[in-house]
Amino acid sequence: CLDKTPMPVNPQAPRAEDLLAIGGGRLGVVEAGVRKANRKDLTVFLLDAGSSVGGVFTKNRYCAAPVQLCRQHLSASKPEIRALVINTGIANAGTGAVGLQAAQQTCDALAAQLGVQAAQVLPFSTGVIMENLPVEKITAALPAAIASAQANNWAQAAEGIMTTDTLPKAFSAKAEVEGETIHITGISKGAGMIRPNMATMLGFVATNANISQAVMGQLVQELAEGSFNRISIDGDTSTNDSFIVVATNQAKHTPITDLQSPAGQAVKAALLDVARLLAQAIVRDGEGATKFITVQVDGGKTAQECRQAAYAIAHSPLVKTAFFASDPNLGRILAAVGYAGIADLDQNKIELFLDDVHVVTQGGRNPAYREEQGQRVMKQSEITIRVDLGRGQASDTVWTCDLSYDYVKINADYRS
């Protein structure tokens, strides 16, 4: 009910000792008082010279000032990136020229402290839209953030970028390349306003692997497509979505210049594992979520139409509220598939499963299906919806959650 404290679905709070330090990178986290007192809300990520950095950002045309500046600083004509600065509490979106100036001042101040160029700094903000960033508080706190920077500060950074998240999100992995052990660690934040059209609200993944800057753009796009572009909580694409991949190039293996090479494939697979865990953690922490739902659509002519159908299901408030109530009102799923925009869809070929329960066959209710079977599955905290379109061999998967009373309460009270 409304007075319950929201909890993530099968939470996996990170332990600091499980997160791998990334040589060539240090993180500092402090309290700047951006919007609320007594919380760490400013994070800096300092990179040694020679790092490679790639990023993808929101496709929302009303994007935040830091997103605009990040795109400029990551352009091919700019020098290598040496630092990231992240504030929570205020998104610096919908703030016009004043917001751009604040983002630039933040970069200027951090660059001056580090002795680098402002174009070598990437700024990120998350929080309330249409409030001006208190840039003076951020710049005043930068020296302390720099002084606190350590290679093993990933757990603190995961907490420092949170807004309505109920727990920090961080994961690590290893890969072997030419006898070298590669470390990968990532953090993300997000719990609402989530329908990434590139990534999540904020996500950062770093590795000590040696990856050429020339392939970082392709790498970050492929990682986003396989992870953050597969999640939805409420269908809203944020103004601030940003996903950054950093390779500090500290490992001694041959530089990866081709992602299809054995080394490229090994590192990419490990990076993708971390990115998927971070993306799924956002869904598990969806505002008010009580269930983690995998939506798998098979039998499409293309992966794109499978994803269309999967997202139609994942976005539907009627589907999501039915799952919250454990009500097997499963015609709502069929209706979502029907309005997904798939041309020439033959409803008589559709099959629908809830986990192991065969609900629909040849477009109609399976004669063997009983409602108590559907309700049994829907009472679980983890559920798989599987739809077969009967049109081809393609498939795709997205991850989502239910929609509860608490989602309304959290978002109604967000600014208070």
Short mmCIF file of C-alpha atoms in Angstrom, two decimals:
data_model
loop_
_atom_site.label_atom_id
_atom_site.label_comp_id
_atom_site.label_asym_id
_atom_site.label_seq_id
_atom_site.Cartn_x
_atom_site.Cartn_y
_atom_site.Cartn_z
CA CYS A 1 0.00 0.00 0.00
CA LEU A 2 0.95 3.65 -0.14
CA ASP A 3 2.66 3.72 3.23
CA LYS A 4 5.11 0.94 2.38
CA THR A 5 8.76 1.82 1.84
CA PRO A 6 9.63 0.84 -1.76
CA MET A 7 12.15 -1.96 -2.05
CA PRO A 8 13.93 -3.25 -5.15
CA VAL A 9 13.00 -6.62 -6.64
CA ASN A 10 15.54 -9.15 -5.34
CA PRO A 11 18.06 -6.44 -4.41
CA GLN A 12 21.76 -6.85 -5.11
CA ALA A 13 23.47 -4.03 -3.27
CA PRO A 14 27.16 -3.99 -4.16
CA ARG A 15 29.89 -4.72 -1.65
CA ALA A 16 32.90 -2.45 -1.95
CA GLU A 17 35.27 -5.40 -1.69
CA ASP A 18 33.66 -7.05 -4.74
CA LEU A 19 34.28 -4.07 -7.03
CA LEU A 20 37.52 -4.08 -8.98
CA ALA A 21 39.76 -1.03 -9.10
CA ILE A 22 40.58 0.16 -12.61
CA GLY A 23 44.21 1.20 -13.04
CA GLY A 24 44.44 4.67 -14.51
CA GLY A 25 41.21 5.91 -12.94
CA ARG A 26 40.32 7.40 -9.55
CA LEU A 27 36.95 8.45 -8.12
CA GLY A 28 36.18 11.09 -5.51
CA VAL A 29 32.79 11.58 -3.85
CA VAL A 30 31.74 14.46 -1.58
CA GLU A 31 28.75 16.40 -0.28
CA ALA A 32 28.32 19.67 -2.16
CA GLY A 33 24.80 20.54 -1.00
CA VAL A 34 23.49 20.81 -4.55
CA ARG A 35 19.87 20.41 -3.48
CA LYS A 36 19.68 18.60 -0.16
CA ALA A 37 21.92 18.55 2.88
CA ASN A 38 23.57 15.49 4.36
CA ARG A 39 24.01 13.46 1.19
CA LYS A 40 26.97 12.90 -1.08
CA ASP A 41 25.97 14.43 -4.40
CA LEU A 42 29.16 15.26 -6.29
CA THR A 43 31.44 12.69 -7.95
CA VAL A 44 34.59 13.19 -9.98
CA PHE A 45 36.23 10.48 -12.10
CA LEU A 46 39.85 11.35 -12.87
CA LEU A 47 41.59 9.63 -15.79
CA ASP A 48 45.27 9.25 -16.53
CA ALA A 49 46.54 10.54 -19.85
CA GLY A 50 46.07 8.16 -22.76
CA SER A 51 42.58 6.91 -21.89
CA SER A 52 39.96 6.22 -24.56
CA VAL A 53 36.38 7.39 -23.97
CA GLY A 54 33.11 6.84 -25.81
CA GLY A 55 29.58 7.99 -25.02
CA VAL A 56 25.99 7.88 -26.15
CA PHE A 57 23.26 10.23 -24.99
CA THR A 58 19.53 10.76 -24.87
CA LYS A 59 17.58 11.13 -28.10
CA ASN A 60 15.18 13.45 -26.32
CA ARG A 61 15.40 16.69 -28.32
CA TYR A 62 14.91 18.67 -25.11
CA CYS A 63 18.23 17.51 -23.74
CA ALA A 64 20.03 18.89 -20.72
CA ALA A 65 22.91 21.37 -20.81
CA PRO A 66 25.54 18.82 -19.71
CA VAL A 67 24.44 16.46 -22.50
CA GLN A 68 24.95 19.23 -25.04
CA LEU A 69 28.39 19.98 -23.66
CA CYS A 70 29.42 16.32 -23.48
CA ARG A 71 28.59 15.86 -27.15
CA GLN A 72 30.80 18.83 -28.00
CA HIS A 73 33.70 17.61 -25.87
CA LEU A 74 33.57 14.09 -27.32
CA SER A 75 33.67 15.30 -30.91
CA ALA A 76 36.57 14.06 -33.01
CA SER A 77 38.26 17.47 -33.03
CA LYS A 78 38.58 17.62 -29.24
CA PRO A 79 41.54 16.39 -27.09
CA GLU A 80 41.41 13.22 -25.00
CA ILE A 81 39.08 13.19 -21.98
CA ARG A 82 40.77 13.47 -18.59
CA ALA A 83 37.87 13.82 -16.14
CA LEU A 84 34.14 13.30 -15.56
CA VAL A 85 32.14 15.38 -13.06
CA ILE A 86 28.69 14.20 -11.94
CA ASN A 87 26.17 15.94 -9.73
CA THR A 88 22.85 14.66 -8.48
CA GLY A 89 19.86 16.62 -7.16
CA ILE A 90 19.44 19.04 -10.08
CA ALA A 91 19.38 17.92 -13.72
CA ASN A 92 20.40 21.29 -15.24
CA ALA A 93 17.78 20.65 -17.94
CA GLY A 94 15.26 23.21 -19.14
CA THR A 95 17.60 25.92 -17.94
CA GLY A 96 18.50 27.59 -21.27
CA ALA A 97 21.64 29.67 -21.66
CA VAL A 98 22.08 29.88 -17.89
CA GLY A 99 22.32 26.09 -17.72
CA LEU A 100 24.89 25.89 -20.49
CA GLN A 101 26.95 28.53 -18.72
CA ALA A 102 26.75 26.57 -15.44
CA ALA A 103 27.86 23.35 -17.12
CA GLN A 104 30.74 25.19 -18.78
CA GLN A 105 31.77 26.83 -15.50
CA THR A 106 31.84 23.41 -13.85
CA CYS A 107 34.16 22.10 -16.57
CA ASP A 108 36.32 25.22 -16.37
CA ALA A 109 36.70 24.89 -12.61
CA LEU A 110 37.61 21.18 -12.63
CA ALA A 111 40.00 21.68 -15.55
CA ALA A 112 41.77 24.48 -13.70
CA GLN A 113 42.18 22.26 -10.63
CA LEU A 114 43.64 19.44 -12.74
CA GLY A 115 45.74 21.52 -15.10
CA VAL A 116 43.92 20.31 -18.22
CA GLN A 117 41.65 21.92 -20.81
CA ALA A 118 37.95 22.44 -20.13
CA ALA A 119 37.19 20.43 -23.29
CA GLN A 120 38.84 17.44 -21.58
CA VAL A 121 36.10 17.36 -18.92
CA LEU A 122 32.69 15.72 -19.37
CA PRO A 123 29.85 17.06 -17.11
CA PHE A 124 26.78 15.05 -16.04
CA SER A 125 23.74 16.06 -14.00
CA THR A 126 20.64 14.26 -12.76
CA GLY A 127 17.68 15.30 -10.65
CA VAL A 128 14.94 17.90 -10.90
CA ILE A 129 14.35 19.60 -14.27
CA MET A 130 13.95 23.41 -14.66
CA GLU A 131 15.97 24.34 -11.59
CA ASN A 132 19.22 26.23 -11.99
CA LEU A 133 22.41 24.44 -11.02
CA PRO A 134 24.12 26.03 -7.98
CA VAL A 135 27.45 26.02 -9.74
CA GLU A 136 29.17 27.89 -6.91
CA LYS A 137 28.46 24.99 -4.53
CA ILE A 138 29.89 22.51 -7.01
CA THR A 139 33.05 24.48 -7.72
CA ALA A 140 33.60 25.02 -4.00
CA ALA A 141 33.42 21.26 -3.39
CA LEU A 142 35.70 20.21 -6.27
CA PRO A 143 38.99 20.44 -4.32
CA ALA A 144 37.65 18.04 -1.67
CA ALA A 145 36.33 15.69 -4.34
CA ILE A 146 39.73 15.61 -6.04
CA ALA A 147 41.51 15.08 -2.73
CA SER A 148 39.25 12.12 -1.90
CA ALA A 149 39.77 10.38 -5.25
CA GLN A 150 40.88 6.76 -5.03
CA ALA A 151 40.90 3.82 -7.42
CA ASN A 152 38.71 1.72 -5.11
CA ASN A 153 35.94 4.32 -4.60
CA TRP A 154 33.41 2.66 -6.92
CA ALA A 155 30.93 1.80 -4.15
CA GLN A 156 30.91 5.38 -2.90
CA ALA A 157 30.49 6.67 -6.43
CA ALA A 158 27.51 4.36 -6.98
CA GLU A 159 25.87 5.97 -3.95
CA GLY A 160 26.92 9.46 -4.96
CA ILE A 161 25.02 9.42 -8.27
CA MET A 162 21.69 8.18 -6.82
CA THR A 163 18.42 10.15 -6.86
CA THR A 164 15.23 8.15 -6.19
CA ASP A 165 17.18 4.89 -6.33
CA THR A 166 16.67 2.73 -3.26
CA LEU A 167 20.13 1.18 -3.50
CA PRO A 168 23.40 1.75 -5.38
CA LYS A 169 24.10 -0.20 -8.56
CA ALA A 170 27.61 -1.47 -9.32
CA PHE A 171 29.15 -4.61 -10.83
CA SER A 172 32.57 -5.90 -11.85
CA ALA A 173 33.90 -8.58 -14.19
CA LYS A 174 37.16 -9.94 -15.54
CA ALA A 175 38.37 -11.05 -18.97
CA GLU A 176 41.56 -12.66 -20.26
CA VAL A 177 43.41 -11.11 -23.20
CA GLU A 178 46.85 -12.38 -24.28
CA GLY A 179 47.51 -13.66 -20.78
CA GLU A 180 46.50 -10.34 -19.21
CA THR A 181 43.65 -10.18 -16.69
CA ILE A 182 41.37 -7.32 -17.66
CA HIS A 183 39.28 -5.56 -14.99
CA ILE A 184 35.85 -4.05 -15.68
CA THR A 185 33.69 -2.08 -13.23
CA GLY A 186 30.55 -0.06 -13.81
CA ILE A 187 27.93 1.95 -11.96
CA SER A 188 24.51 3.21 -12.96
CA LYS A 189 21.61 5.16 -11.51
CA GLY A 190 17.96 5.29 -12.38
CA ALA A 191 14.61 4.19 -11.02
CA GLY A 192 12.04 6.33 -12.84
CA MET A 193 11.73 8.35 -16.06
CA ILE A 194 13.25 5.30 -17.72
CA ARG A 195 12.74 4.36 -21.33
CA PRO A 196 16.27 4.74 -22.59
CA ASN A 197 16.44 5.53 -26.25
CA MET A 198 20.18 4.99 -26.08
CA ALA A 199 21.21 4.15 -22.55
CA THR A 200 20.07 4.76 -19.00
CA MET A 201 19.71 7.96 -17.06
CA LEU A 202 23.37 7.69 -16.05
CA GLY A 203 25.75 4.79 -16.60
CA PHE A 204 29.53 4.58 -16.43
CA VAL A 205 31.65 1.54 -17.23
CA ALA A 206 35.44 1.49 -17.09
CA THR A 207 38.13 -1.04 -17.96
CA ASN A 208 41.90 -1.13 -17.91
CA ALA A 209 41.83 -2.85 -21.32
CA ASN A 210 43.83 -1.29 -24.14
CA ILE A 211 41.20 -0.16 -26.65
CA SER A 212 41.84 2.26 -29.49
CA GLN A 213 39.90 5.53 -29.36
CA ALA A 214 38.95 4.86 -32.99
CA VAL A 215 36.62 1.99 -32.02
CA MET A 216 35.15 3.48 -28.82
CA GLY A 217 32.18 5.01 -30.63
CA GLN A 218 31.21 1.67 -32.13
CA LEU A 219 31.83 -0.14 -28.85
CA VAL A 220 29.63 2.10 -26.70
CA GLN A 221 26.81 1.95 -29.27
CA GLU A 222 26.89 -1.86 -29.34
CA LEU A 223 26.99 -2.09 -25.55
CA ALA A 224 24.02 0.27 -25.21
CA GLU A 225 22.02 -1.66 -27.79
CA GLY A 226 22.58 -4.91 -25.91
CA SER A 227 21.78 -3.59 -22.45
CA PHE A 228 20.36 -0.17 -21.64
CA ASN A 229 18.31 -0.02 -24.84
CA ARG A 230 16.46 -3.11 -23.62
CA ILE A 231 14.87 -1.66 -20.49
CA SER A 232 11.73 0.30 -19.64
CA ILE A 233 10.13 1.33 -16.37
CA ASP A 234 7.60 3.96 -17.40
CA GLY A 235 8.28 4.70 -21.08
CA ASP A 236 9.66 8.21 -20.43
CA THR A 237 12.94 9.07 -22.14
CA SER A 238 14.94 11.33 -19.84
CA THR A 239 16.47 14.66 -20.81
CA ASN A 240 19.78 13.58 -19.26
CA ASP A 241 20.40 9.98 -20.39
CA SER A 242 24.13 9.36 -20.68
CA PHE A 243 26.21 6.18 -20.99
CA ILE A 244 29.99 6.44 -20.94
CA VAL A 245 32.60 3.74 -21.51
CA VAL A 246 36.20 4.37 -20.47
CA ALA A 247 39.27 2.32 -21.38
CA THR A 248 42.30 3.49 -19.41
CA ASN A 249 44.63 1.48 -21.68
CA GLN A 250 46.78 0.38 -18.74
CA ALA A 251 46.81 -3.31 -19.74
CA LYS A 252 49.89 -4.51 -21.63
CA HIS A 253 48.15 -6.49 -24.37
CA THR A 254 48.15 -5.41 -28.01
CA PRO A 255 45.77 -2.47 -28.52
CA ILE A 256 42.31 -3.53 -29.69
CA THR A 257 41.61 -1.83 -33.01
CA ASP A 258 38.98 -4.30 -34.28
CA LEU A 259 36.03 -5.38 -32.12
CA GLN A 260 35.70 -8.54 -34.22
CA SER A 261 39.19 -9.72 -33.23
CA PRO A 262 39.44 -12.42 -30.52
CA ALA A 263 40.62 -9.80 -28.01
CA GLY A 264 37.89 -7.39 -29.05
CA GLN A 265 35.21 -10.05 -28.69
CA ALA A 266 36.46 -11.15 -25.26
CA VAL A 267 36.54 -7.63 -23.83
CA LYS A 268 33.25 -6.65 -25.43
CA ALA A 269 31.51 -9.75 -24.00
CA ALA A 270 32.71 -8.95 -20.48
CA LEU A 271 31.75 -5.29 -20.84
CA LEU A 272 28.31 -6.33 -22.07
CA ASP A 273 27.82 -8.62 -19.07
CA VAL A 274 28.43 -5.65 -16.73
CA ALA A 275 26.26 -3.29 -18.80
CA ARG A 276 23.35 -5.77 -18.76
CA LEU A 277 23.58 -6.22 -15.00
CA LEU A 278 23.57 -2.45 -14.53
CA ALA A 279 20.58 -2.06 -16.87
CA GLN A 280 18.62 -4.83 -15.19
CA ALA A 281 19.43 -3.39 -11.76
CA ILE A 282 17.65 -0.20 -12.81
CA VAL A 283 14.51 -2.17 -13.64
CA ARG A 284 14.74 -4.12 -10.38
CA ASP A 285 14.85 -0.75 -8.60
CA GLY A 286 12.00 0.75 -10.63
CA GLU A 287 10.06 3.23 -8.54
CA GLY A 288 7.57 1.14 -6.59
CA ALA A 289 8.38 -2.02 -8.57
CA THR A 290 7.49 -5.37 -7.04
CA LYS A 291 8.21 -7.60 -10.05
CA PHE A 292 11.01 -7.97 -12.60
CA ILE A 293 9.60 -8.96 -15.98
CA THR A 294 11.47 -10.31 -19.00
CA VAL A 295 9.58 -9.79 -22.26
CA GLN A 296 10.86 -12.10 -24.99
CA VAL A 297 9.38 -11.93 -28.48
CA ASP A 298 10.29 -14.67 -30.95
CA GLY A 299 9.20 -15.57 -34.45
CA GLY A 300 9.53 -12.14 -36.02
CA LYS A 301 10.69 -11.29 -39.50
CA THR A 302 13.22 -8.87 -37.99
CA ALA A 303 14.64 -8.17 -34.56
CA GLN A 304 13.27 -4.63 -34.86
CA GLU A 305 9.64 -5.77 -35.08
CA CYS A 306 10.23 -8.16 -32.19
CA ARG A 307 11.48 -5.24 -30.14
CA GLN A 308 8.47 -3.15 -31.20
CA ALA A 309 6.15 -5.80 -29.82
CA ALA A 310 8.23 -6.29 -26.67
CA TYR A 311 8.27 -2.57 -25.90
CA ALA A 312 4.53 -2.27 -26.56
CA ILE A 313 4.00 -4.88 -23.84
CA ALA A 314 6.62 -3.36 -21.52
CA HIS A 315 5.17 0.16 -21.82
CA SER A 316 1.50 -0.73 -21.39
CA PRO A 317 0.11 0.65 -18.10
CA LEU A 318 -2.69 -1.93 -18.31
CA VAL A 319 -0.24 -4.81 -18.61
CA LYS A 320 1.98 -3.43 -15.86
CA THR A 321 -0.85 -2.83 -13.40
CA ALA A 322 -2.24 -6.31 -14.04
CA PHE A 323 1.11 -7.79 -13.09
CA PHE A 324 1.22 -5.66 -9.94
CA ALA A 325 -2.16 -7.08 -8.95
CA SER A 326 -1.17 -10.65 -10.00
CA ASP A 327 -4.31 -10.54 -12.15
CA PRO A 328 -3.99 -12.84 -15.20
CA ASN A 329 -5.89 -10.41 -17.44
CA LEU A 330 -3.65 -11.52 -20.28
CA GLY A 331 -5.71 -10.20 -23.16
CA ARG A 332 -3.93 -6.93 -22.40
CA ILE A 333 -0.69 -8.48 -23.65
CA LEU A 334 -2.33 -9.54 -26.91
CA ALA A 335 -3.79 -6.06 -27.35
CA ALA A 336 -0.33 -4.50 -26.91
CA VAL A 337 1.13 -6.82 -29.55
CA GLY A 338 -1.71 -5.84 -31.85
CA TYR A 339 -1.06 -2.10 -31.62
CA ALA A 340 2.74 -2.40 -31.79
CA GLY A 341 2.65 -1.38 -35.45
CA ILE A 342 3.76 -4.64 -37.05
CA ALA A 343 2.51 -4.69 -40.64
CA ASP A 344 0.52 -7.72 -41.82
CA LEU A 345 0.53 -9.36 -38.40
CA ASP A 346 -1.50 -12.60 -38.49
CA GLN A 347 -3.15 -12.91 -35.08
CA ASN A 348 -3.96 -16.56 -35.75
CA LYS A 349 -0.26 -17.44 -35.55
CA ILE A 350 0.43 -15.86 -32.16
CA GLU A 351 1.49 -18.01 -29.21
CA LEU A 352 1.77 -16.64 -25.66
CA PHE A 353 3.52 -18.15 -22.64
CA LEU A 354 3.93 -17.04 -19.02
CA ASP A 355 7.06 -18.86 -17.89
CA ASP A 356 6.12 -22.52 -18.50
CA VAL A 357 2.38 -21.88 -18.89
CA HIS A 358 1.03 -21.97 -22.46
CA VAL A 359 -1.71 -19.33 -22.40
CA VAL A 360 -2.55 -18.66 -26.07
CA THR A 361 -2.23 -20.91 -29.10
CA GLN A 362 -3.00 -19.99 -32.70
CA GLY A 363 -4.22 -16.58 -31.56
CA GLY A 364 -6.80 -17.87 -29.06
CA ARG A 365 -6.96 -19.15 -25.53
CA ASN A 366 -5.24 -22.49 -25.13
CA PRO A 367 -7.99 -25.01 -24.23
CA ALA A 368 -5.69 -26.51 -21.60
CA TYR A 369 -4.97 -23.16 -19.92
CA ARG A 370 -6.47 -22.50 -16.49
CA GLU A 371 -6.51 -19.04 -14.88
CA GLU A 372 -5.03 -20.35 -11.64
CA GLN A 373 -1.93 -21.32 -13.66
CA GLY A 374 -1.49 -17.75 -14.84
CA GLN A 375 -2.07 -16.37 -11.37
CA ARG A 376 0.54 -18.73 -9.93
CA VAL A 377 3.17 -17.30 -12.27
CA MET A 378 2.07 -13.71 -11.78
CA LYS A 379 2.55 -13.96 -8.02
CA GLN A 380 6.27 -14.57 -8.58
CA SER A 381 8.75 -11.73 -8.22
CA GLU A 382 10.49 -12.71 -11.50
CA ILE A 383 8.39 -13.50 -14.57
CA THR A 384 9.02 -14.16 -18.25
CA ILE A 385 6.46 -13.23 -20.90
CA ARG A 386 7.18 -15.01 -24.15
CA VAL A 387 5.34 -14.21 -27.38
CA ASP A 388 5.86 -16.03 -30.68
CA LEU A 389 4.69 -14.01 -33.69
CA GLY A 390 4.88 -16.96 -36.09
CA ARG A 391 6.43 -14.81 -38.83
CA GLY A 392 10.10 -15.77 -38.99
CA GLN A 393 13.26 -16.58 -37.04
CA ALA A 394 14.14 -13.24 -35.40
CA SER A 395 13.82 -12.53 -31.69
CA ASP A 396 14.51 -9.78 -29.16
CA THR A 397 14.18 -9.19 -25.43
CA VAL A 398 13.48 -6.24 -23.14
CA TRP A 399 13.26 -6.00 -19.37
CA THR A 400 10.59 -4.12 -17.44
CA CYS A 401 8.70 -4.06 -14.14
CA ASP A 402 5.16 -3.71 -12.85
CA LEU A 403 3.44 -0.40 -12.06
CA SER A 404 2.35 0.02 -8.46
CA TYR A 405 0.66 2.52 -6.16
CA ASP A 406 4.10 3.59 -4.98
CA TYR A 407 5.12 4.72 -8.47
CA VAL A 408 2.43 7.40 -8.31
CA LYS A 409 3.32 8.38 -4.77
CA ILE A 410 7.07 8.64 -5.44
CA ASN A 411 6.62 10.77 -8.55
CA ALA A 412 3.91 12.93 -6.99
CA ASP A 413 6.24 13.68 -4.06
CA TYR A 414 9.49 13.80 -6.05
CA ARG A 415 10.28 17.48 -5.48
CA SER A 416 9.21 17.62 -1.84
#
